[in-house]
Short mmCIF file of C-alpha atoms in Angstrom, two decimals:
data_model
loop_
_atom_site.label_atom_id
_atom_site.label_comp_id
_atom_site.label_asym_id
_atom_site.label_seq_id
_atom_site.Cartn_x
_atom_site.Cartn_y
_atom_site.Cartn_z
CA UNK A 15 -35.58 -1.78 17.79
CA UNK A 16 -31.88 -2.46 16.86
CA UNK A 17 -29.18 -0.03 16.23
CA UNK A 18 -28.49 0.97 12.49
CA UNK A 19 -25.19 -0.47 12.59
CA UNK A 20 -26.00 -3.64 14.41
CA UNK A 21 -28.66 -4.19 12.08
CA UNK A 22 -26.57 -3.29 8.61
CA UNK A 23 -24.01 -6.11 9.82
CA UNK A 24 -26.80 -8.90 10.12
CA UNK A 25 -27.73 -7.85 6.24
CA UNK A 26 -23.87 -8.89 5.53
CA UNK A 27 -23.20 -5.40 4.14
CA UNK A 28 -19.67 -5.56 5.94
CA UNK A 29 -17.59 -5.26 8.96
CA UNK A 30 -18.49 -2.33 11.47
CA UNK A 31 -16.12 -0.29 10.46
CA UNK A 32 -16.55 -0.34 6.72
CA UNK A 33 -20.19 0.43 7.84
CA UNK A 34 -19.25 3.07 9.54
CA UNK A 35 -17.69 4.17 6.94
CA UNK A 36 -20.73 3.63 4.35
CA UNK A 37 -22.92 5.52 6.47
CA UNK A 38 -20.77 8.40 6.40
CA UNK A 39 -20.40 8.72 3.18
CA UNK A 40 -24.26 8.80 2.83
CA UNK A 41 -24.83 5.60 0.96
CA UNK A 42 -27.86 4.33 3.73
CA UNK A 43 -31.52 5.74 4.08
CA UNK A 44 -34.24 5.28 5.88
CA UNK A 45 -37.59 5.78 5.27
CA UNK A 46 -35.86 7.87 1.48
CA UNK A 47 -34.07 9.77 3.75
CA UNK A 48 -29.84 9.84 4.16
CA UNK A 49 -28.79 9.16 7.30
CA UNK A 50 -25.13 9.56 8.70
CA UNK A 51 -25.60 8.46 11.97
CA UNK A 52 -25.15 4.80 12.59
CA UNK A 53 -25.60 4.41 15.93
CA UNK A 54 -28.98 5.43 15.32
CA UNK A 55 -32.18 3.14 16.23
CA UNK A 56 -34.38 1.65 14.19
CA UNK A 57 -37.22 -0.74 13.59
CA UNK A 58 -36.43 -3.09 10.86
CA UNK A 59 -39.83 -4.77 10.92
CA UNK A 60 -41.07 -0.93 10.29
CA UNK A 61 -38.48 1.26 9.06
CA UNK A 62 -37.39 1.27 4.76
CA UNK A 63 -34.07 0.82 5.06
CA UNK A 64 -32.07 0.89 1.72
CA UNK A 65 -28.33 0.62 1.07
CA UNK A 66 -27.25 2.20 -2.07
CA UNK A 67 -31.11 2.44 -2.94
CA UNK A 68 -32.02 -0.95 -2.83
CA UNK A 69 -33.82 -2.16 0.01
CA UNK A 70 -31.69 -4.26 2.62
CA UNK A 71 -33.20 -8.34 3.91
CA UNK A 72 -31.38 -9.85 7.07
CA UNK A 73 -29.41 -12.35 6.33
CA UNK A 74 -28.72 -15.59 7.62
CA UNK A 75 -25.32 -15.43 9.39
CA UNK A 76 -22.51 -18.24 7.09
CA UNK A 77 -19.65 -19.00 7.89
CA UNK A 78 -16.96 -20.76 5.31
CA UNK A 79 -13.16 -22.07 5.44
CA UNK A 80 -11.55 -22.22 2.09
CA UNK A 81 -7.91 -23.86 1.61
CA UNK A 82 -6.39 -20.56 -0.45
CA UNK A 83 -4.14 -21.09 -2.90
CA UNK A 84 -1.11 -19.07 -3.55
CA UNK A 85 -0.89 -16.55 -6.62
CA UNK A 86 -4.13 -15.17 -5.45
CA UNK A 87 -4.89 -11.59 -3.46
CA UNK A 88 -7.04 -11.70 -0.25
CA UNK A 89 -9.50 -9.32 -1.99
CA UNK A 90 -13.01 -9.46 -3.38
CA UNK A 91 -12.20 -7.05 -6.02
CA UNK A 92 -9.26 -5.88 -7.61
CA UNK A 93 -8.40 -2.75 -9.52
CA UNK A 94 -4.96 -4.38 -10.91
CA UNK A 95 -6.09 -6.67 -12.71
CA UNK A 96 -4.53 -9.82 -10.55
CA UNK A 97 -6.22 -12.98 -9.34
CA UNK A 98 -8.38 -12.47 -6.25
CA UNK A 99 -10.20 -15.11 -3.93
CA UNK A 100 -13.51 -14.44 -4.74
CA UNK A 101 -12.78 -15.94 -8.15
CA UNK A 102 -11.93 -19.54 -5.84
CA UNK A 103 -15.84 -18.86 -4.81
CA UNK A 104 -18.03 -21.47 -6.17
CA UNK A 105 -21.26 -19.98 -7.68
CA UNK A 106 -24.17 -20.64 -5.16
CA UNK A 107 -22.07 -18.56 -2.49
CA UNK A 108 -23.34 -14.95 -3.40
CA UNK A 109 -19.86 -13.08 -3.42
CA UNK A 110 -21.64 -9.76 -2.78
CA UNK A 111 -22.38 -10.68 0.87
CA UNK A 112 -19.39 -12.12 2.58
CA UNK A 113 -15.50 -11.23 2.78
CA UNK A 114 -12.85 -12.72 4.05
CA UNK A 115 -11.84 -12.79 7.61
CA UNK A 116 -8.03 -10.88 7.85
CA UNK A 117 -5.75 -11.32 4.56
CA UNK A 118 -3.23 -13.75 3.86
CA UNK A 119 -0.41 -12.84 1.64
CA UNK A 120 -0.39 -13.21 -2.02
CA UNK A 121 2.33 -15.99 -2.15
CA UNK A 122 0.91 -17.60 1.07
CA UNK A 123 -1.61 -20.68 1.22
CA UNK A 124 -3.49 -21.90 3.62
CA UNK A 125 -6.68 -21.49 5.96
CA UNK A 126 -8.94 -18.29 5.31
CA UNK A 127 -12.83 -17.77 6.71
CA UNK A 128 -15.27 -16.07 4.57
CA UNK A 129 -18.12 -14.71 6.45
CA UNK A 130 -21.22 -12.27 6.50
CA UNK A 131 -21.10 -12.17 10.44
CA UNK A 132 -19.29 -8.63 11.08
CA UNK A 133 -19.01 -8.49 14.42
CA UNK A 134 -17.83 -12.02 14.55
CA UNK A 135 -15.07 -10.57 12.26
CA UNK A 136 -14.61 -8.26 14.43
CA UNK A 137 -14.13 -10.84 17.31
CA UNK A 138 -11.88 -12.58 15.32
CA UNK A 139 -9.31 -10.19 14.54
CA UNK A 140 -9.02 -8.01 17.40
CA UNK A 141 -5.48 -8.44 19.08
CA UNK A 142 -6.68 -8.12 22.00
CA UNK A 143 -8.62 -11.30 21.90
CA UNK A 144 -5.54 -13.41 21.42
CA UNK A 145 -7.19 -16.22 18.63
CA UNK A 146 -4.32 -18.02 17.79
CA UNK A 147 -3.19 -18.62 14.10
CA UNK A 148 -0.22 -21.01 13.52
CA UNK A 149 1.84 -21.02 9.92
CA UNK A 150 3.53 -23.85 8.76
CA UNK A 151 7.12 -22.26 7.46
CA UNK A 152 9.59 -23.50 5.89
CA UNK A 153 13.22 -21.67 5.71
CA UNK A 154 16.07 -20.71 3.36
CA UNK A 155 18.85 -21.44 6.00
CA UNK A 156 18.96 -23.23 9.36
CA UNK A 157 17.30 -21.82 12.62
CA UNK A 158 19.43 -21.99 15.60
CA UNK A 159 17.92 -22.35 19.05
CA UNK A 160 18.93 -18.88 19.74
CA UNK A 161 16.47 -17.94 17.06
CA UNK A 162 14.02 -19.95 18.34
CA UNK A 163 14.13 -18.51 22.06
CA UNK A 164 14.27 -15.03 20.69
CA UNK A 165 10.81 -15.71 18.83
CA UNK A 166 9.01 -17.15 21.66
CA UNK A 167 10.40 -13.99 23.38
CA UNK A 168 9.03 -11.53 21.27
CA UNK A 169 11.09 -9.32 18.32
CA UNK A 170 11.06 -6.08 16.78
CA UNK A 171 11.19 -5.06 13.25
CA UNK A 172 13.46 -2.54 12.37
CA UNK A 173 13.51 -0.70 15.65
CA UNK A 174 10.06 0.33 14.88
CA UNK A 175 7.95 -2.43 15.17
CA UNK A 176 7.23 -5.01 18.31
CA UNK A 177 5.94 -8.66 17.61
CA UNK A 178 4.08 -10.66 20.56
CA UNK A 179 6.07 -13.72 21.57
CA UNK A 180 4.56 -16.75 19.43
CA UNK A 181 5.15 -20.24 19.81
CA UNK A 182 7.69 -22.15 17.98
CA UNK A 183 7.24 -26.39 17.44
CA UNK A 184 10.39 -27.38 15.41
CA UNK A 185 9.41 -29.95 12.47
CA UNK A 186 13.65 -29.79 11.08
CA UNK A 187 16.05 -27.32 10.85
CA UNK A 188 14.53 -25.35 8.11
CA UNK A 189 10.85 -26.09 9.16
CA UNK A 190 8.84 -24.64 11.68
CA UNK A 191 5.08 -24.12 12.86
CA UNK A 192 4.46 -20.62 14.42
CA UNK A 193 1.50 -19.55 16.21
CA UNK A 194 0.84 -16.17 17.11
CA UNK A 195 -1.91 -13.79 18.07
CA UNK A 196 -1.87 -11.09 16.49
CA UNK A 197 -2.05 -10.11 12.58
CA UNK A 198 0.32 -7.69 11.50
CA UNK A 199 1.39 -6.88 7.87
CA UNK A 200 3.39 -9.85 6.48
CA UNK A 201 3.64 -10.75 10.12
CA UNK A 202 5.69 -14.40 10.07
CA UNK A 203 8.05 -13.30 7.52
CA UNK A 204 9.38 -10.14 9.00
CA UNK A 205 9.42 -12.12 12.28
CA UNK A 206 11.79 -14.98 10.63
CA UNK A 207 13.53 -11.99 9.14
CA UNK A 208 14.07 -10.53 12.98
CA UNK A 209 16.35 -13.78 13.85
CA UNK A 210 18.41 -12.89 10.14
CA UNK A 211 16.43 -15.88 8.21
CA UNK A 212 13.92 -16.02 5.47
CA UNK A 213 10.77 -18.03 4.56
CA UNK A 214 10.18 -19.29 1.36
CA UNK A 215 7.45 -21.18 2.11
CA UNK A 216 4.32 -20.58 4.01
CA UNK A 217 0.90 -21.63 4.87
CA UNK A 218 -1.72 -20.66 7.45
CA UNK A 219 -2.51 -24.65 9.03
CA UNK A 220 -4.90 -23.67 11.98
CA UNK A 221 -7.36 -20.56 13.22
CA UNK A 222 -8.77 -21.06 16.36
CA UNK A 223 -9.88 -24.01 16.52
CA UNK A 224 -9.90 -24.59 12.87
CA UNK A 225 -7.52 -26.46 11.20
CA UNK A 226 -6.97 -27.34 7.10
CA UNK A 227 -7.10 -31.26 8.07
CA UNK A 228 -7.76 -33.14 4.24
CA UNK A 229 -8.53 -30.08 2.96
CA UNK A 230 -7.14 -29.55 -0.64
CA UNK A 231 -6.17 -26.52 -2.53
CA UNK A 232 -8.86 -24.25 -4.07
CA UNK A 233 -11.43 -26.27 -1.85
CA UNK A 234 -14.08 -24.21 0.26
CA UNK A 235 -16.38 -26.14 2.80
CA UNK A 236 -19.30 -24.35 5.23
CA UNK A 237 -18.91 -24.14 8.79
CA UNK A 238 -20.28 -22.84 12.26
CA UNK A 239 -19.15 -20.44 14.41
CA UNK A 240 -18.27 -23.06 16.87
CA UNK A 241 -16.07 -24.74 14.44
CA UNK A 242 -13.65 -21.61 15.15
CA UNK A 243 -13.75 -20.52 18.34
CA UNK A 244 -15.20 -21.51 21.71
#
């Protein structure tokens, strides 16, 4: 017996909160009957469980890292018409059954997971849990020391929005590596943009544990869970 939620997550039908979602909007049954509540219990080994009408198989959890390139939106799908990641995807990974782990910008490269694991998603992006992402940046104009002290302190956008102090390593005077914790909308850019600079440049180096190493552009290599994180 497993929760309904739990249980749609090992199938790699999405995060726990797109689930939630899902469910909601009445696109699960069980035994040809809709069901709205996902905290519900079930019995997978007895219970016909169907997403969208077609009958749901656990999945075995993956776990990828893909070097993204830039000019590409992190999105499976897209209704604009633009480049997405999923077209990077090379053909034996079934694109129906992961996503990508947070977003990176469109112009940004770098380190991105791909996943079917929701709640270790979940784990992964929660602020709270402090997983540390650094971003190789590079800068239109000079950063002072000032600047650099005022990042590890922690800055706010616009009077309206407060960063978590991150953790500066100087490469030159227009090149730095940040690390931070959280994941906030084009996070490292309005932070450089805090101490009056601007980044032209940017890639995601390291998650966790995980770093881009000889990793190329475009490539995509699997991995296990304890590749990322402790």
């Amino acid at each position: 017996m497993i929760r309904l939620e739990k249980y749609l997550v090992q199938c790699g039908v999405g995060s726990r909160k797109v689930i939630k979602t899902l469910v909601n909007e009445g696109y699960v049954k069980i035994n040809d009957e809709t069901i709205y509540n996902y905290g519900l219990m079930v019995y997978p080994d007895k219970d016909k469980i169907t997403f969208r009408d077609k009958p749901l198989k656990y999945k075995e959890l993956k776990y990828y890292v893909m070097y993204k390139k830039a000019g590409y939106i992190t999105a499976m799908k897209s209704e604009l018409n633009k480049p997405v990641i999923a077209e990077l995807l090379p053909e034996y990974i079934d694109k129906n059954s992961i996503f990508p782990v947070g977003r990176l910008d469109r112009d940004t490269e770098g380190l991105i997971i791909f996943t079917n694991d929701g709640e270790f998603n979940r784990l992964l992006t929660r602020p709270e849990d402090k997983i540390e992402k650094t971003y190789y940046a590079e800068l239109i104009k000079d950063i002072s020391t000032t600047d650099i002290l005022n990042l590890e302190k922690g800055v706010t956008f616009k009077d309206e929005i407060d960063y978590c102090p991150g953790k500066v390593h100087l490469i030159n005077s227009r090149a730095i590596l940040l690390t931070i914790t959280e994941g906030k909308y084009h996070q490292v850019k309005r932070m450089l943009r805090c101490v009056n600079n601007k980044v032209i440049y940017l890639k995601r180096v390291k998650f966790g544990k995980l770093s881009l190493d000889n990793m190329i552009p475009g490539e995509i290599k699997e991995i296990q869970k304890e590749d990322i994180i402790d």
